[in-house]
Amino acid sequence: MRSRGLKMLPLVAVVSACSMAPEYHVPTTPPVAGFKEAQGWATATPLDHLPRGEWWRGFNDGLLNDLEARSEAASPTVAAAVARYDQAVALADRAGAERLPEVSVGPSVSRNRLSGGRPSSSASTTYTERTLGGSFDWEIDLWGRLRSAARAGRFDAAASNADLASVRLSLHASIADTYFRLRGLDAEADLLLQTSKAYARAFELTDIRHSGGIASGLDTSRAQSQLSDARAQLATIALDRANAEHELAVLVGESPSTFSVPAATPAIQPFAVAAGIPSELLQRRPDIAAAERRVAAANERIGVARAAQFPLLTLGLSGGYQSTGGNVISAANSFWALGPLALLAPVFDGGRRKADVRQSRAVFEETAADYRSTVLTAFREVEDGLAAARHLSDAEREQDEAARAAGRTTDLALIRYRDGASDYLEVVVAQTASLLAQRSALALHTQRLQTSIALIRALGGGPNGTPAS
């Protein structure tokens, strides 16, 4: 009987290799031959395993490179994502282990006393029983329930790994975005500082002219108002910069109390984005890969739910040595048992298992819809980034020209005021327009830098870049 049962094990193993999960196909998305805002793109498929590169080095800023490198080791956001991935891998390993037999072994000692009033005996007996044995328990996966659960666990782990890549990409992009915002504020602060000095000289001029009876008190008041307003804006910029610096500290994983970025105005150019970017950049988006792998996991869990409707077959084995004397391990003291070989079939459950199947199918449809939404969102973000990169480049070029023209107007207004050809109101209007135009030019440059980061994030990262012309 024992040999016959062992001969059946290979057949049982072959039968257990089946799966009740439906054949999996990646959910379809609207075919896109290329982006409207750029040519030369192909339909996207996940290629998130390809390296994304340290793309931030393309901006040629040493401090930014240092901040990005420090964040990998210190960021609590990355640490939490790594822990979530470790959890997913552990759960996948556990699900895979469910397919294997469970083997237990161990000794036991018990002291027993038999009653003297038991049948066929008139005397009590006391003895010590020593046992050294083990057991073998195995759920034979006839319908692939455990197999599907293990595959679902592996897909979940792969999705979590893609989530980790998304977190890293988002972290690096957020650091670069915040850093460029901070440098934009430094440039505005420098502009306002220079402007305040120019306004102070203009105020001194009007005050001297007023003392000499050439200018009116109205001119002096206007000059003082311009100067005070510029200084107030400078204080507001200082507050915004402090907040940006604190935000950057948290992203890097350091305390805002001990973190600082020296003020500077480096000439940083936007990341180069050519119209012929290869389609593989979009294909590497980790959120698309994560969404697709969750669809695959949901598909496998349909198999788990369907297999639960069929009989459950388990096999048990036990054996060892048992003795009440000193020598436990001997042929005379051995014992073994083959079984039970149990088949448990569901007969009536009130429709619970059928409901589980319907629920698993609905979860699959939900994750498939989420995948399609993720793909469409990715295409929209790339379209937005390409359009913004092009239009903001044009806007910055025109705004720079407007700032230069406004500066020339201010110079002419001051000359006319010194010559007595106009009052100070004309100077005030020209100065206000010039400051507004210059701040708008700086804001557009910062926005272009941030748009470059948004496009890189939309493309799932990218290789080391070169500054745009």
Short mmCIF file of C-alpha atoms in Angstrom, two decimals:
data_model
loop_
_atom_site.label_atom_id
_atom_site.label_comp_id
_atom_site.label_asym_id
_atom_site.label_seq_id
_atom_site.Cartn_x
_atom_site.Cartn_y
_atom_site.Cartn_z
CA MET A 1 0.00 0.00 0.00
CA ARG A 2 2.83 2.35 0.85
CA SER A 3 4.65 1.74 -2.45
CA ARG A 4 1.42 2.21 -4.41
CA GLY A 5 0.83 5.59 -2.77
CA LEU A 6 4.37 6.72 -3.53
CA LYS A 7 3.98 5.70 -7.17
CA MET A 8 0.94 7.98 -7.44
CA LEU A 9 2.87 11.08 -6.33
CA PRO A 10 4.35 11.93 -9.80
CA LEU A 11 0.85 11.70 -11.32
CA VAL A 12 -0.54 13.95 -8.62
CA ALA A 13 2.27 16.45 -9.25
CA VAL A 14 1.47 16.59 -12.96
CA VAL A 15 -2.22 17.12 -12.27
CA SER A 16 -1.42 19.89 -9.80
CA ALA A 17 0.40 21.86 -12.48
CA CYS A 18 -2.88 23.01 -14.03
CA SER A 19 -4.31 26.48 -13.47
CA MET A 20 -7.86 27.83 -13.35
CA ALA A 21 -6.74 31.39 -14.13
CA PRO A 22 -7.93 32.80 -17.50
CA GLU A 23 -5.36 33.29 -20.23
CA TYR A 24 -3.81 36.68 -19.62
CA HIS A 25 -3.65 39.48 -22.16
CA VAL A 26 -2.41 43.02 -21.48
CA PRO A 27 -5.45 45.35 -21.54
CA THR A 28 -5.78 47.20 -24.81
CA THR A 29 -5.34 50.95 -25.00
CA PRO A 30 -6.13 53.36 -27.85
CA PRO A 31 -3.37 52.97 -30.48
CA VAL A 32 -1.16 56.04 -30.77
CA ALA A 33 1.29 56.20 -33.66
CA GLY A 34 2.95 59.34 -32.39
CA PHE A 35 2.51 62.41 -30.23
CA LYS A 36 0.72 65.41 -31.64
CA GLU A 37 3.36 67.72 -30.15
CA ALA A 38 6.32 65.70 -31.50
CA GLN A 39 7.01 63.20 -34.25
CA GLY A 40 8.82 59.89 -34.23
CA TRP A 41 7.08 58.17 -31.31
CA ALA A 42 5.91 54.57 -31.16
CA THR A 43 3.20 52.79 -29.18
CA ALA A 44 4.18 52.42 -25.52
CA THR A 45 4.90 49.13 -23.77
CA PRO A 46 6.56 48.76 -20.34
CA LEU A 47 10.37 48.75 -20.54
CA ASP A 48 10.94 49.92 -16.99
CA HIS A 49 13.93 47.62 -16.50
CA LEU A 50 16.13 49.87 -18.65
CA PRO A 51 18.37 52.34 -16.77
CA ARG A 52 17.05 55.87 -16.45
CA GLY A 53 20.44 57.50 -15.84
CA GLU A 54 21.40 60.37 -13.61
CA TRP A 55 19.56 62.80 -15.85
CA TRP A 56 19.95 65.74 -13.44
CA ARG A 57 23.67 65.90 -14.30
CA GLY A 58 22.64 67.38 -17.65
CA PHE A 59 21.98 70.70 -15.87
CA ASN A 60 25.69 70.96 -14.91
CA ASP A 61 25.04 72.09 -11.34
CA GLY A 62 27.35 70.56 -8.74
CA LEU A 63 25.14 71.34 -5.75
CA LEU A 64 22.10 69.77 -7.42
CA ASN A 65 24.15 66.64 -8.15
CA ASP A 66 25.20 66.47 -4.49
CA LEU A 67 21.63 66.90 -3.21
CA GLU A 68 20.34 64.16 -5.52
CA ALA A 69 23.06 61.76 -4.39
CA ARG A 70 22.44 62.44 -0.68
CA SER A 71 18.71 61.84 -1.02
CA GLU A 72 19.07 58.16 -2.03
CA ALA A 73 20.63 57.21 1.31
CA ALA A 74 18.77 59.59 3.62
CA SER A 75 15.26 59.99 2.22
CA PRO A 76 12.58 58.41 4.46
CA THR A 77 10.28 58.27 1.43
CA VAL A 78 12.66 55.92 -0.39
CA ALA A 79 13.24 53.92 2.80
CA ALA A 80 9.49 53.39 3.20
CA ALA A 81 9.17 52.32 -0.46
CA VAL A 82 12.04 49.85 -0.03
CA ALA A 83 10.31 48.42 3.05
CA ARG A 84 7.06 48.03 1.10
CA TYR A 85 8.94 46.20 -1.64
CA ASP A 86 10.56 43.91 0.94
CA GLN A 87 7.11 43.14 2.34
CA ALA A 88 5.81 42.28 -1.13
CA VAL A 89 8.76 39.98 -1.79
CA ALA A 90 8.23 38.25 1.56
CA LEU A 91 4.53 37.74 0.82
CA ALA A 92 5.42 36.35 -2.62
CA ASP A 93 7.90 33.94 -1.05
CA ARG A 94 5.28 32.84 1.46
CA ALA A 95 2.70 32.26 -1.28
CA GLY A 96 5.23 30.19 -3.21
CA ALA A 97 6.08 28.16 -0.11
CA GLU A 98 2.41 27.15 0.25
CA ARG A 99 2.88 24.84 -2.78
CA LEU A 100 5.53 22.79 -0.97
CA PRO A 101 4.97 20.15 1.72
CA GLU A 102 5.33 21.07 5.36
CA VAL A 103 7.69 18.79 7.27
CA SER A 104 7.89 18.84 11.06
CA VAL A 105 10.14 16.85 13.37
CA GLY A 106 10.72 16.87 17.10
CA PRO A 107 11.01 14.82 20.29
CA SER A 108 8.49 14.62 23.12
CA VAL A 109 8.49 13.18 26.65
CA SER A 110 5.41 12.52 28.77
CA ARG A 111 4.79 10.92 32.17
CA ASN A 112 1.64 8.80 32.25
CA ARG A 113 -0.37 6.88 34.88
CA LEU A 114 -2.95 4.28 33.88
CA SER A 115 -5.90 3.65 36.19
CA GLY A 116 -6.10 0.35 38.04
CA GLY A 117 -9.82 0.19 37.29
CA ARG A 118 -9.42 0.11 33.54
CA PRO A 119 -10.71 -2.92 31.60
CA SER A 120 -8.52 -6.07 31.64
CA SER A 121 -6.39 -4.79 34.48
CA SER A 122 -6.61 -4.48 38.25
CA ALA A 123 -3.44 -2.53 38.94
CA SER A 124 -2.38 0.98 38.13
CA THR A 125 0.73 1.61 36.03
CA THR A 126 3.03 4.60 35.79
CA TYR A 127 5.50 5.01 32.91
CA THR A 128 7.46 7.56 30.89
CA GLU A 129 6.84 7.70 27.15
CA ARG A 130 9.55 9.04 24.86
CA THR A 131 8.79 9.83 21.23
CA LEU A 132 11.00 11.00 18.38
CA GLY A 133 8.93 11.54 15.26
CA GLY A 134 7.91 13.75 12.43
CA SER A 135 5.08 14.56 10.06
CA PHE A 136 4.63 15.41 6.40
CA ASP A 137 1.61 17.43 5.29
CA TRP A 138 0.93 18.46 1.71
CA GLU A 139 -1.99 20.11 -0.01
CA ILE A 140 -2.02 18.62 -3.51
CA ASP A 141 -2.73 21.55 -5.81
CA LEU A 142 -5.07 19.74 -8.19
CA TRP A 143 -6.75 22.86 -9.57
CA GLY A 144 -3.83 25.29 -9.44
CA ARG A 145 -5.12 27.38 -6.54
CA LEU A 146 -1.74 27.60 -4.83
CA ARG A 147 0.04 27.97 -8.16
CA SER A 148 -2.13 30.97 -9.09
CA ALA A 149 -1.69 32.51 -5.65
CA ALA A 150 2.10 32.18 -5.97
CA ARG A 151 2.09 33.79 -9.42
CA ALA A 152 -0.12 36.61 -8.13
CA GLY A 153 2.35 37.18 -5.32
CA ARG A 154 5.24 37.44 -7.78
CA PHE A 155 3.29 39.93 -9.90
CA ASP A 156 2.53 41.97 -6.77
CA ALA A 157 6.24 42.00 -5.89
CA ALA A 158 7.11 43.15 -9.43
CA ALA A 159 4.49 45.92 -9.15
CA SER A 160 5.96 46.98 -5.81
CA ASN A 161 9.41 47.09 -7.38
CA ALA A 162 8.03 49.37 -10.09
CA ASP A 163 6.43 51.50 -7.36
CA LEU A 164 9.87 51.84 -5.78
CA ALA A 165 11.25 53.06 -9.11
CA SER A 166 8.38 55.56 -9.29
CA VAL A 167 9.17 56.85 -5.82
CA ARG A 168 12.83 57.30 -6.70
CA LEU A 169 11.98 59.07 -9.96
CA SER A 170 9.47 61.32 -8.18
CA LEU A 171 11.95 62.10 -5.41
CA HIS A 172 14.73 63.11 -7.80
CA ALA A 173 12.29 65.16 -9.88
CA SER A 174 10.88 66.90 -6.78
CA ILE A 175 14.37 67.78 -5.55
CA ALA A 176 15.31 69.28 -8.92
CA ASP A 177 11.98 71.13 -9.17
CA THR A 178 12.33 72.62 -5.68
CA TYR A 179 15.99 73.46 -6.23
CA PHE A 180 15.18 75.37 -9.42
CA ARG A 181 12.35 77.18 -7.66
CA LEU A 182 14.80 78.18 -4.93
CA ARG A 183 17.34 79.40 -7.49
CA GLY A 184 14.57 81.35 -9.22
CA LEU A 185 13.83 83.07 -5.91
CA ASP A 186 17.55 83.82 -5.51
CA ALA A 187 17.52 85.48 -8.93
CA GLU A 188 14.42 87.50 -8.01
CA ALA A 189 15.99 88.52 -4.70
CA ASP A 190 19.14 89.67 -6.51
CA LEU A 191 17.00 91.62 -8.98
CA LEU A 192 15.03 93.29 -6.19
CA LEU A 193 18.22 94.08 -4.30
CA GLN A 194 19.72 95.80 -7.33
CA THR A 195 16.39 97.49 -7.98
CA SER A 196 16.23 98.77 -4.38
CA LYS A 197 19.69 100.27 -4.75
CA ALA A 198 18.62 101.99 -7.99
CA TYR A 199 15.43 103.25 -6.34
CA ALA A 200 17.48 104.55 -3.39
CA ARG A 201 19.69 106.55 -5.75
CA ALA A 202 16.57 107.89 -7.49
CA PHE A 203 15.11 108.87 -4.13
CA GLU A 204 18.30 110.73 -3.24
CA LEU A 205 18.08 112.57 -6.56
CA THR A 206 14.47 113.65 -5.99
CA ASP A 207 15.24 114.64 -2.40
CA ILE A 208 18.12 116.83 -3.56
CA ARG A 209 15.97 118.37 -6.28
CA HIS A 210 13.19 118.94 -3.74
CA SER A 211 15.61 120.63 -1.34
CA GLY A 212 16.71 122.91 -4.17
CA GLY A 213 13.13 123.76 -5.03
CA ILE A 214 13.32 122.02 -8.41
CA ALA A 215 11.08 119.02 -7.59
CA SER A 216 7.84 118.86 -5.68
CA GLY A 217 7.15 116.91 -2.52
CA LEU A 218 4.94 114.68 -4.65
CA ASP A 219 8.00 113.45 -6.55
CA THR A 220 9.79 112.66 -3.29
CA SER A 221 6.81 110.72 -1.96
CA ARG A 222 6.56 108.71 -5.18
CA ALA A 223 10.28 107.84 -5.04
CA GLN A 224 9.98 106.82 -1.38
CA SER A 225 6.94 104.66 -2.17
CA GLN A 226 8.80 102.87 -4.98
CA LEU A 227 11.78 102.18 -2.71
CA SER A 228 9.69 100.88 0.21
CA ASP A 229 7.61 98.67 -2.08
CA ALA A 230 10.74 97.06 -3.56
CA ARG A 231 12.12 96.40 -0.07
CA ALA A 232 8.80 94.85 1.00
CA GLN A 233 8.86 92.54 -2.02
CA LEU A 234 12.43 91.56 -1.13
CA ALA A 235 11.27 90.50 2.35
CA THR A 236 8.46 88.43 0.83
CA ILE A 237 10.94 86.71 -1.48
CA ALA A 238 13.11 85.91 1.56
CA LEU A 239 10.14 84.16 3.20
CA ASP A 240 9.36 82.14 0.06
CA ARG A 241 13.02 81.13 -0.21
CA ALA A 242 13.12 79.97 3.41
CA ASN A 243 10.06 77.79 2.82
CA ALA A 244 11.61 76.33 -0.36
CA GLU A 245 14.84 75.59 1.50
CA HIS A 246 12.93 73.81 4.28
CA GLU A 247 11.02 71.76 1.68
CA LEU A 248 14.29 70.81 0.01
CA ALA A 249 15.75 69.70 3.34
CA VAL A 250 12.89 67.27 3.94
CA LEU A 251 13.19 65.87 0.40
CA VAL A 252 16.90 65.25 0.93
CA GLY A 253 16.14 63.61 4.29
CA GLU A 254 17.70 66.20 6.59
CA SER A 255 16.39 68.49 9.30
CA PRO A 256 15.50 72.02 8.14
CA SER A 257 17.21 73.33 11.29
CA THR A 258 20.65 72.17 10.13
CA PHE A 259 20.18 72.37 6.35
CA SER A 260 21.04 75.38 4.24
CA VAL A 261 21.68 76.22 0.60
CA PRO A 262 23.88 79.28 0.01
CA ALA A 263 22.24 81.95 -2.13
CA ALA A 264 23.53 81.97 -5.70
CA THR A 265 22.40 82.75 -9.21
CA PRO A 266 24.03 80.11 -11.44
CA ALA A 267 23.25 80.18 -15.14
CA ILE A 268 21.22 76.94 -15.44
CA GLN A 269 19.72 76.12 -18.81
CA PRO A 270 16.65 73.92 -19.35
CA PHE A 271 17.09 70.26 -20.15
CA ALA A 272 17.27 69.66 -23.90
CA VAL A 273 14.10 68.04 -25.26
CA ALA A 274 14.24 67.26 -28.98
CA ALA A 275 11.18 66.45 -31.06
CA GLY A 276 12.67 63.07 -32.02
CA ILE A 277 12.94 61.61 -28.51
CA PRO A 278 12.88 57.78 -28.82
CA SER A 279 9.68 56.13 -27.70
CA GLU A 280 11.51 53.90 -25.22
CA LEU A 281 11.61 56.81 -22.75
CA LEU A 282 7.85 56.72 -22.36
CA GLN A 283 7.90 52.93 -22.30
CA ARG A 284 10.08 53.00 -19.21
CA ARG A 285 7.45 54.70 -17.05
CA PRO A 286 7.40 52.60 -13.87
CA ASP A 287 3.79 53.46 -13.01
CA ILE A 288 2.66 51.86 -16.29
CA ALA A 289 4.63 48.72 -15.45
CA ALA A 290 3.20 48.63 -11.92
CA ALA A 291 -0.37 49.03 -13.19
CA GLU A 292 0.08 46.26 -15.79
CA ARG A 293 1.51 43.82 -13.25
CA ARG A 294 -1.35 44.44 -10.88
CA VAL A 295 -3.70 43.49 -13.71
CA ALA A 296 -1.75 40.25 -14.14
CA ALA A 297 -1.99 39.57 -10.38
CA ALA A 298 -5.74 40.19 -10.45
CA ASN A 299 -6.05 37.75 -13.35
CA GLU A 300 -4.29 35.03 -11.32
CA ARG A 301 -6.59 35.64 -8.36
CA ILE A 302 -9.52 34.78 -10.60
CA GLY A 303 -7.89 31.34 -10.83
CA VAL A 304 -7.57 31.21 -7.04
CA ALA A 305 -11.28 31.96 -6.60
CA ARG A 306 -12.35 29.46 -9.29
CA ALA A 307 -10.16 26.67 -7.88
CA ALA A 308 -11.75 27.15 -4.45
CA GLN A 309 -15.00 25.75 -5.89
CA PHE A 310 -13.41 22.31 -6.43
CA PRO A 311 -12.43 19.59 -3.95
CA LEU A 312 -9.41 20.08 -1.72
CA LEU A 313 -6.99 17.11 -1.61
CA THR A 314 -4.46 16.77 1.22
CA LEU A 315 -1.92 14.07 2.02
CA GLY A 316 -0.42 13.35 5.43
CA LEU A 317 2.48 11.15 6.50
CA SER A 318 3.85 10.58 9.99
CA GLY A 319 6.44 8.31 11.58
CA GLY A 320 9.21 8.01 14.12
CA TYR A 321 10.23 6.08 17.21
CA GLN A 322 8.35 5.57 20.46
CA SER A 323 9.45 3.84 23.65
CA THR A 324 8.86 3.66 27.37
CA GLY A 325 12.37 2.35 27.97
CA GLY A 326 15.79 3.89 27.64
CA ASN A 327 16.53 3.06 23.99
CA VAL A 328 14.17 5.06 21.76
CA ILE A 329 15.74 4.63 18.32
CA SER A 330 15.47 0.97 17.35
CA ALA A 331 13.60 -1.00 14.72
CA ALA A 332 11.22 -2.45 17.28
CA ASN A 333 10.17 1.04 18.43
CA SER A 334 9.46 2.52 15.00
CA PHE A 335 6.01 3.58 13.87
CA TRP A 336 4.58 5.16 10.71
CA ALA A 337 1.28 6.11 9.17
CA LEU A 338 0.42 6.89 5.55
CA GLY A 339 -2.48 9.29 5.48
CA PRO A 340 -4.91 10.54 5.85
CA LEU A 341 -5.40 11.14 2.14
CA ALA A 342 -8.38 13.49 2.53
CA LEU A 343 -10.66 14.88 -0.15
CA LEU A 344 -12.88 17.72 1.01
CA ALA A 345 -15.47 18.86 -1.52
CA PRO A 346 -17.72 21.90 -1.03
CA VAL A 347 -21.39 20.89 -1.19
CA PHE A 348 -23.27 23.97 0.01
CA ASP A 349 -21.85 27.37 0.98
CA GLY A 350 -24.78 29.65 0.23
CA GLY A 351 -23.07 31.02 -2.91
CA ARG A 352 -19.99 32.38 -1.16
CA ARG A 353 -17.47 30.85 -3.57
CA LYS A 354 -19.40 32.02 -6.64
CA ALA A 355 -19.50 35.51 -5.13
CA ASP A 356 -15.72 35.33 -4.63
CA VAL A 357 -15.29 34.54 -8.33
CA ARG A 358 -17.49 37.48 -9.32
CA GLN A 359 -15.57 39.76 -6.99
CA SER A 360 -12.21 38.63 -8.40
CA ARG A 361 -13.42 39.29 -11.94
CA ALA A 362 -14.63 42.74 -10.91
CA VAL A 363 -11.23 43.49 -9.32
CA PHE A 364 -9.59 42.44 -12.59
CA GLU A 365 -11.82 44.81 -14.57
CA GLU A 366 -11.03 47.63 -12.13
CA THR A 367 -7.26 47.13 -12.36
CA ALA A 368 -7.49 46.85 -16.16
CA ALA A 369 -9.35 50.17 -16.28
CA ASP A 370 -6.72 51.71 -13.97
CA TYR A 371 -4.01 50.49 -16.33
CA ARG A 372 -5.69 52.09 -19.34
CA SER A 373 -6.13 55.31 -17.37
CA THR A 374 -2.45 55.30 -16.39
CA VAL A 375 -1.38 54.89 -20.02
CA LEU A 376 -3.67 57.68 -21.22
CA THR A 377 -2.49 59.96 -18.42
CA ALA A 378 1.12 59.24 -19.39
CA PHE A 379 0.48 60.26 -22.98
CA ARG A 380 -1.30 63.43 -21.84
CA GLU A 381 1.59 64.39 -19.53
CA VAL A 382 4.13 63.93 -22.32
CA GLU A 383 1.98 65.96 -24.71
CA ASP A 384 1.68 68.68 -22.06
CA GLY A 385 5.42 68.65 -21.44
CA LEU A 386 6.37 68.85 -25.10
CA ALA A 387 3.90 71.68 -25.73
CA ALA A 388 5.01 73.59 -22.65
CA ALA A 389 8.69 73.22 -23.50
CA ARG A 390 8.14 74.68 -26.96
CA HIS A 391 5.74 77.50 -26.07
CA LEU A 392 7.58 78.58 -22.91
CA SER A 393 10.80 78.82 -24.90
CA ASP A 394 9.09 81.27 -27.25
CA ALA A 395 7.53 83.13 -24.32
CA GLU A 396 10.86 83.52 -22.51
CA ARG A 397 12.57 84.84 -25.63
CA GLU A 398 9.86 87.48 -26.12
CA GLN A 399 9.77 88.34 -22.41
CA ASP A 400 13.53 88.88 -22.35
CA GLU A 401 13.12 91.36 -25.19
CA ALA A 402 10.27 93.05 -23.32
CA ALA A 403 12.48 93.36 -20.22
CA ARG A 404 15.30 94.94 -22.24
CA ALA A 405 12.87 97.39 -23.82
CA ALA A 406 11.41 98.29 -20.42
CA GLY A 407 14.92 98.91 -19.10
CA ARG A 408 15.66 101.30 -21.95
CA THR A 409 12.37 103.09 -21.24
CA THR A 410 13.37 103.56 -17.59
CA ASP A 411 16.73 105.01 -18.58
CA LEU A 412 15.05 107.49 -20.94
CA ALA A 413 12.47 108.47 -18.32
CA LEU A 414 15.22 109.24 -15.78
CA ILE A 415 17.07 111.34 -18.34
CA ARG A 416 13.89 113.28 -19.14
CA TYR A 417 13.28 113.80 -15.41
CA ARG A 418 16.82 115.08 -14.79
CA ASP A 419 16.41 117.45 -17.74
CA GLY A 420 13.11 118.70 -16.37
CA ALA A 421 11.17 117.43 -19.38
CA SER A 422 8.76 115.36 -17.24
CA ASP A 423 7.68 114.81 -13.66
CA TYR A 424 8.59 111.80 -11.54
CA LEU A 425 5.33 109.98 -12.33
CA GLU A 426 6.73 109.05 -15.73
CA VAL A 427 9.79 107.57 -14.00
CA VAL A 428 7.61 105.62 -11.56
CA VAL A 429 5.53 104.13 -14.36
CA ALA A 430 8.66 103.13 -16.30
CA GLN A 431 10.37 101.63 -13.24
CA THR A 432 7.28 99.63 -12.31
CA ALA A 433 6.95 98.25 -15.84
CA SER A 434 10.66 97.40 -15.98
CA LEU A 435 10.66 95.53 -12.67
CA LEU A 436 7.52 93.62 -13.64
CA ALA A 437 9.00 92.65 -17.01
CA GLN A 438 12.28 91.47 -15.48
CA ARG A 439 10.53 89.43 -12.78
CA SER A 440 8.30 87.88 -15.45
CA ALA A 441 11.38 86.92 -17.45
CA LEU A 442 12.95 85.27 -14.40
CA ALA A 443 9.69 83.46 -13.60
CA LEU A 444 9.46 82.13 -17.17
CA HIS A 445 13.03 80.84 -17.01
CA THR A 446 12.27 79.02 -13.75
CA GLN A 447 9.07 77.66 -15.25
CA ARG A 448 11.03 76.32 -18.24
CA LEU A 449 13.40 74.52 -15.89
CA GLN A 450 10.47 73.05 -13.96
CA THR A 451 8.78 72.07 -17.23
CA SER A 452 11.92 70.17 -18.21
CA ILE A 453 11.68 68.24 -14.95
CA ALA A 454 7.98 67.52 -15.50
CA LEU A 455 8.71 66.20 -19.00
CA ILE A 456 11.53 63.99 -17.72
CA ARG A 457 9.16 62.63 -15.07
CA ALA A 458 6.48 62.06 -17.73
CA LEU A 459 8.97 60.13 -19.84
CA GLY A 460 9.92 57.88 -16.94
CA GLY A 461 13.39 59.40 -16.61
CA GLY A 462 16.05 59.70 -19.22
CA PRO A 463 19.77 59.49 -19.94
CA ASN A 464 22.20 62.21 -18.98
CA GLY A 465 21.06 65.28 -20.88
CA THR A 466 22.60 68.38 -22.39
CA PRO A 467 21.43 71.92 -21.77
CA ALA A 468 19.09 73.49 -24.30
CA SER A 469 20.33 76.36 -26.40
#
